[in-house]
Amino acid sequence: MSRFTPAELEAARERPVPDVVADGLQVLFCGINPGLMTAATGHHFARPGNRFWPVLHLSGFTPRLLKPAEQHELLSYGLGITNVVARATARADELTAEEYIEGERLLTAKVTRWRPRWLAVVGVTAYRAAFGDRRAQVGPQERTIADTRVWVLPNPSGLNAHWTAATMAQEFARLREAARA
């Protein structure tokens, strides 16, 4: 159960969620957009049913299970987090096509500025909408942004029933191996 009232969650729509970034990361994870719980807490992937943090650990990216409030520890592992679209919503389907297009433009500028080795877009639907690639599948992409390679990962939302935590961890681990190669 949320420790926030519905009114507090609604007000969170207006709060920006800061990126967790540094120059030259191994992997910059990119969510679709902040959910209301993320906006209310200021911590990425904060909704309790979201599997991002457990999958990150199961895949070997982190030596222990981090809590959303520990997100800045990612930097010590060469990892970061941003979003395609900055606006917080209850559901990603509230976003417009224009927001995805603008999000891709801003994301490209961030990636060009921060130069991660890999950009990992979390959610194939978000990647398709933002980058206009309707045929994209989970895995490495042909597209690069400057010298940054792009990988599409499954969406860790609890609403994504197509992937289990174990199968997601396998895909995240494939990226981890590629990032270390």
PDB file of C-alpha atoms in Angstrom, residues 19-175:
ATOM      1  CA  ASP A  19      18.653  11.694 -13.777  1.00  0.00           C
ATOM      2  CA  VAL A  20      21.326   9.538 -12.179  1.00  0.00           C
ATOM      3  CA  VAL A  21      24.177  10.187 -14.619  1.00  0.00           C
ATOM      4  CA  ALA A  22      27.883  10.742 -14.963  1.00  0.00           C
ATOM      5  CA  ASP A  23      30.240  10.983 -17.881  1.00  0.00           C
ATOM      6  CA  GLY A  24      31.362   7.730 -19.492  1.00  0.00           C
ATOM      7  CA  LEU A  25      29.015   5.218 -17.833  1.00  0.00           C
ATOM      8  CA  GLN A  26      29.098   1.582 -18.910  1.00  0.00           C
ATOM      9  CA  VAL A  27      25.277   1.505 -19.188  1.00  0.00           C
ATOM     10  CA  LEU A  28      22.691   4.267 -19.017  1.00  0.00           C
ATOM     11  CA  PHE A  29      19.296   2.653 -18.352  1.00  0.00           C
ATOM     12  CA  CYS A  30      16.398   4.590 -19.799  1.00  0.00           C
ATOM     13  CA  GLY A  31      12.858   4.111 -18.544  1.00  0.00           C
ATOM     14  CA  ILE A  32       9.762   5.176 -20.437  1.00  0.00           C
ATOM     15  CA  ASN A  33       8.763   7.938 -18.008  1.00  0.00           C
ATOM     16  CA  PRO A  34       8.443   8.296 -14.244  1.00  0.00           C
ATOM     17  CA  GLY A  35       5.416   6.754 -12.626  1.00  0.00           C
ATOM     18  CA  LEU A  36       3.618   8.688  -9.917  1.00  0.00           C
ATOM     19  CA  MET A  37       5.359   6.768  -7.118  1.00  0.00           C
ATOM     20  CA  THR A  38       8.739   7.546  -8.686  1.00  0.00           C
ATOM     21  CA  ALA A  39       7.813  11.221  -8.943  1.00  0.00           C
ATOM     22  CA  ALA A  40       6.534  11.299  -5.352  1.00  0.00           C
ATOM     23  CA  THR A  41       9.725   9.722  -3.959  1.00  0.00           C
ATOM     24  CA  GLY A  42      12.228  11.136  -6.449  1.00  0.00           C
ATOM     25  CA  HIS A  43      13.614   7.613  -6.905  1.00  0.00           C
ATOM     26  CA  HIS A  44      13.529   5.757 -10.218  1.00  0.00           C
ATOM     27  CA  PHE A  45      11.504   2.533 -10.487  1.00  0.00           C
ATOM     28  CA  ALA A  46      10.062   3.145  -6.998  1.00  0.00           C
ATOM     29  CA  ARG A  47       6.719   1.369  -7.398  1.00  0.00           C
ATOM     30  CA  PRO A  48       6.862  -1.794  -5.242  1.00  0.00           C
ATOM     31  CA  GLY A  49       5.700  -4.110  -8.064  1.00  0.00           C
ATOM     32  CA  ASN A  50       8.382  -2.907 -10.467  1.00  0.00           C
ATOM     33  CA  ARG A  51      11.055  -5.558 -11.007  1.00  0.00           C
ATOM     34  CA  PHE A  52      13.894  -3.280 -12.166  1.00  0.00           C
ATOM     35  CA  TRP A  53      15.934  -3.402  -8.950  1.00  0.00           C
ATOM     36  CA  PRO A  54      15.580  -7.178  -8.363  1.00  0.00           C
ATOM     37  CA  VAL A  55      16.387  -7.918 -12.022  1.00  0.00           C
ATOM     38  CA  LEU A  56      19.388  -5.588 -11.956  1.00  0.00           C
ATOM     39  CA  HIS A  57      20.743  -7.613  -9.044  1.00  0.00           C
ATOM     40  CA  LEU A  58      19.771 -11.058 -10.413  1.00  0.00           C
ATOM     41  CA  SER A  59      21.553 -10.247 -13.680  1.00  0.00           C
ATOM     42  CA  GLY A  60      24.797  -9.436 -11.885  1.00  0.00           C
ATOM     43  CA  PHE A  61      24.880  -5.693 -12.508  1.00  0.00           C
ATOM     44  CA  THR A  62      24.901  -5.039  -8.757  1.00  0.00           C
ATOM     45  CA  PRO A  63      26.402  -7.203  -5.983  1.00  0.00           C
ATOM     46  CA  ARG A  64      23.304  -6.788  -3.813  1.00  0.00           C
ATOM     47  CA  LEU A  65      19.671  -5.796  -4.191  1.00  0.00           C
ATOM     48  CA  LEU A  66      19.537  -2.001  -4.116  1.00  0.00           C
ATOM     49  CA  LYS A  67      16.505  -0.062  -2.956  1.00  0.00           C
ATOM     50  CA  PRO A  68      15.227   2.790  -5.114  1.00  0.00           C
ATOM     51  CA  ALA A  69      16.464   5.250  -2.458  1.00  0.00           C
ATOM     52  CA  GLU A  70      19.986   3.907  -3.087  1.00  0.00           C
ATOM     53  CA  GLN A  71      19.886   4.754  -6.796  1.00  0.00           C
ATOM     54  CA  HIS A  72      23.002   6.956  -6.640  1.00  0.00           C
ATOM     55  CA  GLU A  73      25.066   3.868  -5.747  1.00  0.00           C
ATOM     56  CA  LEU A  74      24.583   2.836  -9.377  1.00  0.00           C
ATOM     57  CA  LEU A  75      27.215   5.383 -10.376  1.00  0.00           C
ATOM     58  CA  SER A  76      29.874   3.409  -8.479  1.00  0.00           C
ATOM     59  CA  TYR A  77      29.062   0.433 -10.745  1.00  0.00           C
ATOM     60  CA  GLY A  78      29.268   2.519 -13.935  1.00  0.00           C
ATOM     61  CA  LEU A  79      25.473   2.586 -14.285  1.00  0.00           C
ATOM     62  CA  GLY A  80      22.912   5.396 -14.523  1.00  0.00           C
ATOM     63  CA  ILE A  81      19.209   6.048 -15.099  1.00  0.00           C
ATOM     64  CA  THR A  82      17.196   8.514 -17.161  1.00  0.00           C
ATOM     65  CA  ASN A  83      13.823   8.476 -18.962  1.00  0.00           C
ATOM     66  CA  VAL A  84      12.581   8.952 -22.524  1.00  0.00           C
ATOM     67  CA  VAL A  85       9.874  11.342 -21.298  1.00  0.00           C
ATOM     68  CA  ALA A  86      10.246  13.404 -18.130  1.00  0.00           C
ATOM     69  CA  ARG A  87       6.524  13.867 -17.402  1.00  0.00           C
ATOM     70  CA  ALA A  88       5.210  11.607 -14.641  1.00  0.00           C
ATOM     71  CA  THR A  89       2.020   9.677 -15.343  1.00  0.00           C
ATOM     72  CA  ALA A  90       0.028   6.905 -13.741  1.00  0.00           C
ATOM     73  CA  ARG A  91       0.430   4.820 -16.928  1.00  0.00           C
ATOM     74  CA  ALA A  92       2.742   5.109 -19.924  1.00  0.00           C
ATOM     75  CA  ASP A  93      -0.253   5.034 -22.285  1.00  0.00           C
ATOM     76  CA  GLU A  94      -1.040   8.588 -21.100  1.00  0.00           C
ATOM     77  CA  LEU A  95       1.955   9.848 -23.102  1.00  0.00           C
ATOM     78  CA  THR A  96       1.475  11.375 -26.546  1.00  0.00           C
ATOM     79  CA  ALA A  97       3.350  10.599 -29.744  1.00  0.00           C
ATOM     80  CA  GLU A  98       4.729  14.139 -29.620  1.00  0.00           C
ATOM     81  CA  GLU A  99       6.151  13.526 -26.129  1.00  0.00           C
ATOM     82  CA  TYR A 100       7.957  10.410 -27.352  1.00  0.00           C
ATOM     83  CA  ILE A 101       9.389  12.279 -30.346  1.00  0.00           C
ATOM     84  CA  GLU A 102      10.568  15.165 -28.167  1.00  0.00           C
ATOM     85  CA  GLY A 103      11.844  12.647 -25.629  1.00  0.00           C
ATOM     86  CA  GLU A 104      13.991  10.977 -28.278  1.00  0.00           C
ATOM     87  CA  ARG A 105      15.484  14.352 -29.202  1.00  0.00           C
ATOM     88  CA  LEU A 106      16.303  15.163 -25.572  1.00  0.00           C
ATOM     89  CA  LEU A 107      17.571  11.643 -24.886  1.00  0.00           C
ATOM     90  CA  THR A 108      19.885  11.851 -27.896  1.00  0.00           C
ATOM     91  CA  ALA A 109      21.289  15.109 -26.521  1.00  0.00           C
ATOM     92  CA  LYS A 110      21.835  13.499 -23.086  1.00  0.00           C
ATOM     93  CA  VAL A 111      23.563  10.473 -24.570  1.00  0.00           C
ATOM     94  CA  THR A 112      25.760  12.673 -26.759  1.00  0.00           C
ATOM     95  CA  ARG A 113      26.669  14.749 -23.681  1.00  0.00           C
ATOM     96  CA  TRP A 114      27.250  11.876 -21.195  1.00  0.00           C
ATOM     97  CA  ARG A 115      28.697   9.305 -23.655  1.00  0.00           C
ATOM     98  CA  PRO A 116      27.705   6.016 -21.997  1.00  0.00           C
ATOM     99  CA  ARG A 117      29.031   2.889 -23.639  1.00  0.00           C
ATOM    100  CA  TRP A 118      25.488   1.487 -23.891  1.00  0.00           C
ATOM    101  CA  LEU A 119      22.032   3.051 -23.753  1.00  0.00           C
ATOM    102  CA  ALA A 120      19.580   0.439 -22.461  1.00  0.00           C
ATOM    103  CA  VAL A 121      15.980   1.419 -23.211  1.00  0.00           C
ATOM    104  CA  VAL A 122      13.713  -0.414 -20.800  1.00  0.00           C
ATOM    105  CA  GLY A 123      10.634  -1.302 -22.824  1.00  0.00           C
ATOM    106  CA  VAL A 124      10.425  -2.217 -26.494  1.00  0.00           C
ATOM    107  CA  THR A 125       7.174  -0.272 -26.950  1.00  0.00           C
ATOM    108  CA  ALA A 126       8.817   2.910 -25.675  1.00  0.00           C
ATOM    109  CA  TYR A 127      11.805   2.371 -27.928  1.00  0.00           C
ATOM    110  CA  ARG A 128       9.572   1.841 -30.968  1.00  0.00           C
ATOM    111  CA  ALA A 129       7.554   4.984 -30.200  1.00  0.00           C
ATOM    112  CA  ALA A 130      10.523   7.234 -29.425  1.00  0.00           C
ATOM    113  CA  PHE A 131      12.840   6.089 -32.192  1.00  0.00           C
ATOM    114  CA  GLY A 132      10.226   5.336 -34.858  1.00  0.00           C
ATOM    115  CA  ASP A 133      11.422   1.743 -35.237  1.00  0.00           C
ATOM    116  CA  ARG A 134       8.286  -0.394 -35.339  1.00  0.00           C
ATOM    117  CA  ARG A 135      10.227  -3.606 -35.946  1.00  0.00           C
ATOM    118  CA  ALA A 136      12.599  -3.312 -32.996  1.00  0.00           C
ATOM    119  CA  GLN A 137      12.882  -6.345 -30.756  1.00  0.00           C
ATOM    120  CA  VAL A 138      14.466  -6.878 -27.363  1.00  0.00           C
ATOM    121  CA  GLY A 139      18.255  -7.057 -27.670  1.00  0.00           C
ATOM    122  CA  PRO A 140      21.051  -5.042 -29.274  1.00  0.00           C
ATOM    123  CA  GLN A 141      20.012  -2.577 -31.974  1.00  0.00           C
ATOM    124  CA  GLU A 142      21.776  -1.478 -35.144  1.00  0.00           C
ATOM    125  CA  ARG A 143      21.252   2.158 -34.143  1.00  0.00           C
ATOM    126  CA  THR A 144      23.974   4.056 -32.352  1.00  0.00           C
ATOM    127  CA  ILE A 145      23.928   7.533 -30.856  1.00  0.00           C
ATOM    128  CA  ALA A 146      27.369   8.989 -31.485  1.00  0.00           C
ATOM    129  CA  ASP A 147      29.606   6.164 -30.145  1.00  0.00           C
ATOM    130  CA  THR A 148      26.934   4.744 -27.828  1.00  0.00           C
ATOM    131  CA  ARG A 149      25.430   1.382 -28.689  1.00  0.00           C
ATOM    132  CA  VAL A 150      21.717   0.804 -28.007  1.00  0.00           C
ATOM    133  CA  TRP A 151      20.084  -2.226 -26.370  1.00  0.00           C
ATOM    134  CA  VAL A 152      16.354  -2.687 -25.807  1.00  0.00           C
ATOM    135  CA  LEU A 153      15.403  -4.506 -22.611  1.00  0.00           C
ATOM    136  CA  PRO A 154      12.007  -5.846 -21.514  1.00  0.00           C
ATOM    137  CA  ASN A 155       9.892  -3.499 -19.435  1.00  0.00           C
ATOM    138  CA  PRO A 156      10.261  -4.517 -15.753  1.00  0.00           C
ATOM    139  CA  SER A 157       6.819  -3.207 -14.826  1.00  0.00           C
ATOM    140  CA  GLY A 158       4.718  -5.659 -12.878  1.00  0.00           C
ATOM    141  CA  LEU A 159       2.141  -5.213 -15.664  1.00  0.00           C
ATOM    142  CA  ASN A 160       4.476  -6.948 -18.159  1.00  0.00           C
ATOM    143  CA  ALA A 161       3.330 -10.561 -17.891  1.00  0.00           C
ATOM    144  CA  HIS A 162       5.319 -11.668 -20.969  1.00  0.00           C
ATOM    145  CA  TRP A 163       8.586 -11.718 -19.009  1.00  0.00           C
ATOM    146  CA  THR A 164       9.358 -13.233 -15.623  1.00  0.00           C
ATOM    147  CA  ALA A 165      12.028 -11.795 -13.336  1.00  0.00           C
ATOM    148  CA  ALA A 166      14.241 -14.758 -14.287  1.00  0.00           C
ATOM    149  CA  THR A 167      13.882 -14.307 -18.056  1.00  0.00           C
ATOM    150  CA  MET A 168      14.365 -10.543 -17.710  1.00  0.00           C
ATOM    151  CA  ALA A 169      17.517 -11.165 -15.671  1.00  0.00           C
ATOM    152  CA  GLN A 170      18.855 -13.344 -18.497  1.00  0.00           C
ATOM    153  CA  GLU A 171      18.383 -10.503 -20.985  1.00  0.00           C
ATOM    154  CA  PHE A 172      19.883  -7.930 -18.609  1.00  0.00           C
ATOM    155  CA  ALA A 173      22.847 -10.308 -18.133  1.00  0.00           C
ATOM    156  CA  ARG A 174      23.375 -10.465 -21.906  1.00  0.00           C
ATOM    157  CA  LEU A 175      23.701  -6.681 -21.864  1.00  0.00           C
TER     158      LEU A 175
END
